[in-house]
Amino acid sequence: GDSHTPECLTTMPNIHGLGSFRSGNKKDENKDAEEFSGGGKSSHTAVMRNPGANPNRLVVTVTLYNNGFMVSGDEKGFRDAKEAENRKIIDDLKKTKQVPPALRAIIEQVVKGQQKEVGVEVKDKSSENYYPPKPTFKAFQGQGFSMKSESSTQPANTSVASATPKKVTVDSGKPTSRILLVLHPRKRAPQAFNLDHTAMDIYQHVLSLTPPDFGPFDLVSGFPPKSILKEPSKTIEELKLKGATITQRK
C-alpha cells in the first residue's frame, strides 16, 4: 500500500542518486536508476552512474570516510560511525549502492523547500579518516568590556585576552605555595607559585599547558566558584589563593 497522498508527491523533490562507486557488474552500469518521489516502487534511492546534464538538479554530496560520513548542507556536519545508525547508513550504502531511508531522511532535511530534482553524489573516501578542522578564534581586544555574570567564561580584563603562554618560574628564596590547577576536562596539574605571583601569572601558566585551539577560558576558585581573573594584577596572597584549587572553565 502507498501511504503517500498525491499532494505529497507534487511538493516533494525527486531524489536521484549519482555515485562514484565502481561496480564490476556491467549490466548494472547501464541500468537507469529509479527516481525517488516519495511514493516510488522502492524505499531506496538508487545511486546513479550517469547523472546527465540537468541544470535544474540540485546535487547533494555524501562523502564517506572510514570513521563516518558528511552530507553537504547538513547542519550537523560530520556524522560519526561510532553511532550505530551512522555505521548502518555507510554499510547499507556500500552494500546496496542505494541511498538507505535513514540517509534519505537527512537529505530531505537538507533540501526541504527546494522544488528542484535532487541528485545524490557519493564520494568514497573510506580509506581515510575525517579530522575536524581546527577552530579559529580571535581574542577579544576591545575596551569597555564588562563582566555580566559570575558564570561568564569571558574574563573581563582585556589584558587576559591578549596574554601569551608563559610557564611560571618560582623563586625558591621567596615564600611559595602549592596550588592545584585542574585543567579541562579534570586533568590535575599541581604547581608551586610564589605568593607575589599574580592571577595573570597563573593564567599565563595555564595557557602554556592548554592546546592552542582550545579557545577562551576562565579560571575559577572557591565555593561558590568565582573568577580569579577579575583583577589579574592581584597577587596570590591578596586573592587568598594559598593552597587553593583553581579550575579551568570553558
PDB file of N, CA and C in Angstrom, residues 6 13 21-22 28 30 36 42 69 76 92 98 106 116 118-119 121 126 128 135-137 140 153 171 233 241:
ATOM      1  N   PRO A   6      -1.348  12.009  -3.199  1.00  0.00           N
ATOM      2  CA  PRO A   6      -0.825  12.664  -4.409  1.00  0.00           C
ATOM      3  C   PRO A   6      -0.294  14.072  -4.134  1.00  0.00           C
ATOM      4  N   PRO A  13      10.623  16.900  -3.462  1.00  0.00           N
ATOM      5  CA  PRO A  13      11.582  16.861  -4.570  1.00  0.00           C
ATOM      6  C   PRO A  13      11.944  15.426  -4.936  1.00  0.00           C
ATOM      7  N   PHE A  21      30.702   5.060  -7.267  1.00  0.00           N
ATOM      8  CA  PHE A  21      31.063   3.677  -6.966  1.00  0.00           C
ATOM      9  C   PHE A  21      31.457   2.981  -8.260  1.00  0.00           C
ATOM     10  N   ARG A  22      32.543   2.239  -8.201  1.00  0.00           N
ATOM     11  CA  ARG A  22      32.893   1.448  -9.378  1.00  0.00           C
ATOM     12  C   ARG A  22      32.329   0.054  -9.167  1.00  0.00           C
ATOM     13  N   ASP A  28      24.710  -3.719 -14.559  1.00  0.00           N
ATOM     14  CA  ASP A  28      24.329  -2.713 -13.575  1.00  0.00           C
ATOM     15  C   ASP A  28      24.717  -1.312 -14.046  1.00  0.00           C
ATOM     16  N   ASN A  30      24.603   0.099 -16.871  1.00  0.00           N
ATOM     17  CA  ASN A  30      23.750   0.771 -17.843  1.00  0.00           C
ATOM     18  C   ASN A  30      22.327   0.964 -17.349  1.00  0.00           C
ATOM     19  N   PHE A  36      13.376   8.719  -6.785  1.00  0.00           N
ATOM     20  CA  PHE A  36      12.628   8.694  -5.540  1.00  0.00           C
ATOM     21  C   PHE A  36      11.691   9.888  -5.567  1.00  0.00           C
ATOM     22  N   SER A  42      10.259   1.650  -4.806  1.00  0.00           N
ATOM     23  CA  SER A  42      11.269   1.172  -3.871  1.00  0.00           C
ATOM     24  C   SER A  42      11.417   2.176  -2.741  1.00  0.00           C
ATOM     25  N   PHE A  69      30.586   9.899   7.984  1.00  0.00           N
ATOM     26  CA  PHE A  69      30.255  10.496   6.685  1.00  0.00           C
ATOM     27  C   PHE A  69      29.734  11.911   6.871  1.00  0.00           C
ATOM     28  N   LYS A  76      24.405  19.331  10.864  1.00  0.00           N
ATOM     29  CA  LYS A  76      25.098  18.533  11.878  1.00  0.00           C
ATOM     30  C   LYS A  76      26.572  18.319  11.524  1.00  0.00           C
ATOM     31  N   ASP A  92      24.952   0.090   4.480  1.00  0.00           N
ATOM     32  CA  ASP A  92      23.866  -0.093   3.506  1.00  0.00           C
ATOM     33  C   ASP A  92      24.223   0.534   2.166  1.00  0.00           C
ATOM     34  N   GLN A  98      22.669   2.029  -2.927  1.00  0.00           N
ATOM     35  CA  GLN A  98      21.469   2.859  -2.919  1.00  0.00           C
ATOM     36  C   GLN A  98      21.440   3.695  -1.650  1.00  0.00           C
ATOM     37  N   ILE A 106      17.881  12.437   6.021  1.00  0.00           N
ATOM     38  CA  ILE A 106      18.836  13.535   6.241  1.00  0.00           C
ATOM     39  C   ILE A 106      18.845  14.448   5.014  1.00  0.00           C
ATOM     40  N   LYS A 116      13.457  21.638  -6.806  1.00  0.00           N
ATOM     41  CA  LYS A 116      14.244  21.030  -7.880  1.00  0.00           C
ATOM     42  C   LYS A 116      14.347  19.525  -7.687  1.00  0.00           C
ATOM     43  N   VAL A 118      16.642  16.357  -7.062  1.00  0.00           N
ATOM     44  CA  VAL A 118      17.833  16.273  -6.227  1.00  0.00           C
ATOM     45  C   VAL A 118      18.681  15.092  -6.675  1.00  0.00           C
ATOM     46  N   GLY A 119      19.944  15.356  -6.959  1.00  0.00           N
ATOM     47  CA  GLY A 119      20.878  14.281  -7.286  1.00  0.00           C
ATOM     48  C   GLY A 119      21.749  14.004  -6.076  1.00  0.00           C
ATOM     49  N   GLU A 121      25.265  12.571  -4.937  1.00  0.00           N
ATOM     50  CA  GLU A 121      26.587  12.159  -5.410  1.00  0.00           C
ATOM     51  C   GLU A 121      27.333  11.559  -4.227  1.00  0.00           C
ATOM     52  N   SER A 126      36.530   6.233   1.983  1.00  0.00           N
ATOM     53  CA  SER A 126      36.509   5.391   3.180  1.00  0.00           C
ATOM     54  C   SER A 126      37.874   4.808   3.523  1.00  0.00           C
ATOM     55  N   GLU A 128      40.229   6.848   4.228  1.00  0.00           N
ATOM     56  CA  GLU A 128      40.841   7.848   5.112  1.00  0.00           C
ATOM     57  C   GLU A 128      39.884   8.263   6.223  1.00  0.00           C
ATOM     58  N   PRO A 135      39.426  24.929  15.072  1.00  0.00           N
ATOM     59  CA  PRO A 135      38.656  26.178  15.104  1.00  0.00           C
ATOM     60  C   PRO A 135      39.581  27.381  15.198  1.00  0.00           C
ATOM     61  N   THR A 136      39.197  28.467  14.558  1.00  0.00           N
ATOM     62  CA  THR A 136      39.994  29.683  14.686  1.00  0.00           C
ATOM     63  C   THR A 136      39.180  30.660  15.513  1.00  0.00           C
ATOM     64  N   PHE A 137      39.836  31.326  16.432  1.00  0.00           N
ATOM     65  CA  PHE A 137      39.108  32.335  17.196  1.00  0.00           C
ATOM     66  C   PHE A 137      40.019  33.527  17.401  1.00  0.00           C
ATOM     67  N   PHE A 140      39.466  38.685  22.313  1.00  0.00           N
ATOM     68  CA  PHE A 140      38.805  39.986  22.400  1.00  0.00           C
ATOM     69  C   PHE A 140      39.819  41.053  22.794  1.00  0.00           C
ATOM     70  N   THR A 153      32.238  32.876  30.764  1.00  0.00           N
ATOM     71  CA  THR A 153      33.575  32.306  30.582  1.00  0.00           C
ATOM     72  C   THR A 153      34.529  33.321  29.965  1.00  0.00           C
ATOM     73  N   ASP A 171      60.774  31.473  42.465  1.00  0.00           N
ATOM     74  CA  ASP A 171      61.965  31.910  43.197  1.00  0.00           C
ATOM     75  C   ASP A 171      61.940  31.230  44.564  1.00  0.00           C
ATOM     76  N   SER A 233      46.006  41.667  38.139  1.00  0.00           N
ATOM     77  CA  SER A 233      47.283  42.109  38.711  1.00  0.00           C
ATOM     78  C   SER A 233      47.375  41.810  40.205  1.00  0.00           C
ATOM     79  N   LEU A 241      44.784  32.786  47.748  1.00  0.00           N
ATOM     80  CA  LEU A 241      44.785  31.550  46.957  1.00  0.00           C
ATOM     81  C   LEU A 241      45.843  30.553  47.444  1.00  0.00           C
TER      82      LEU A 241
END
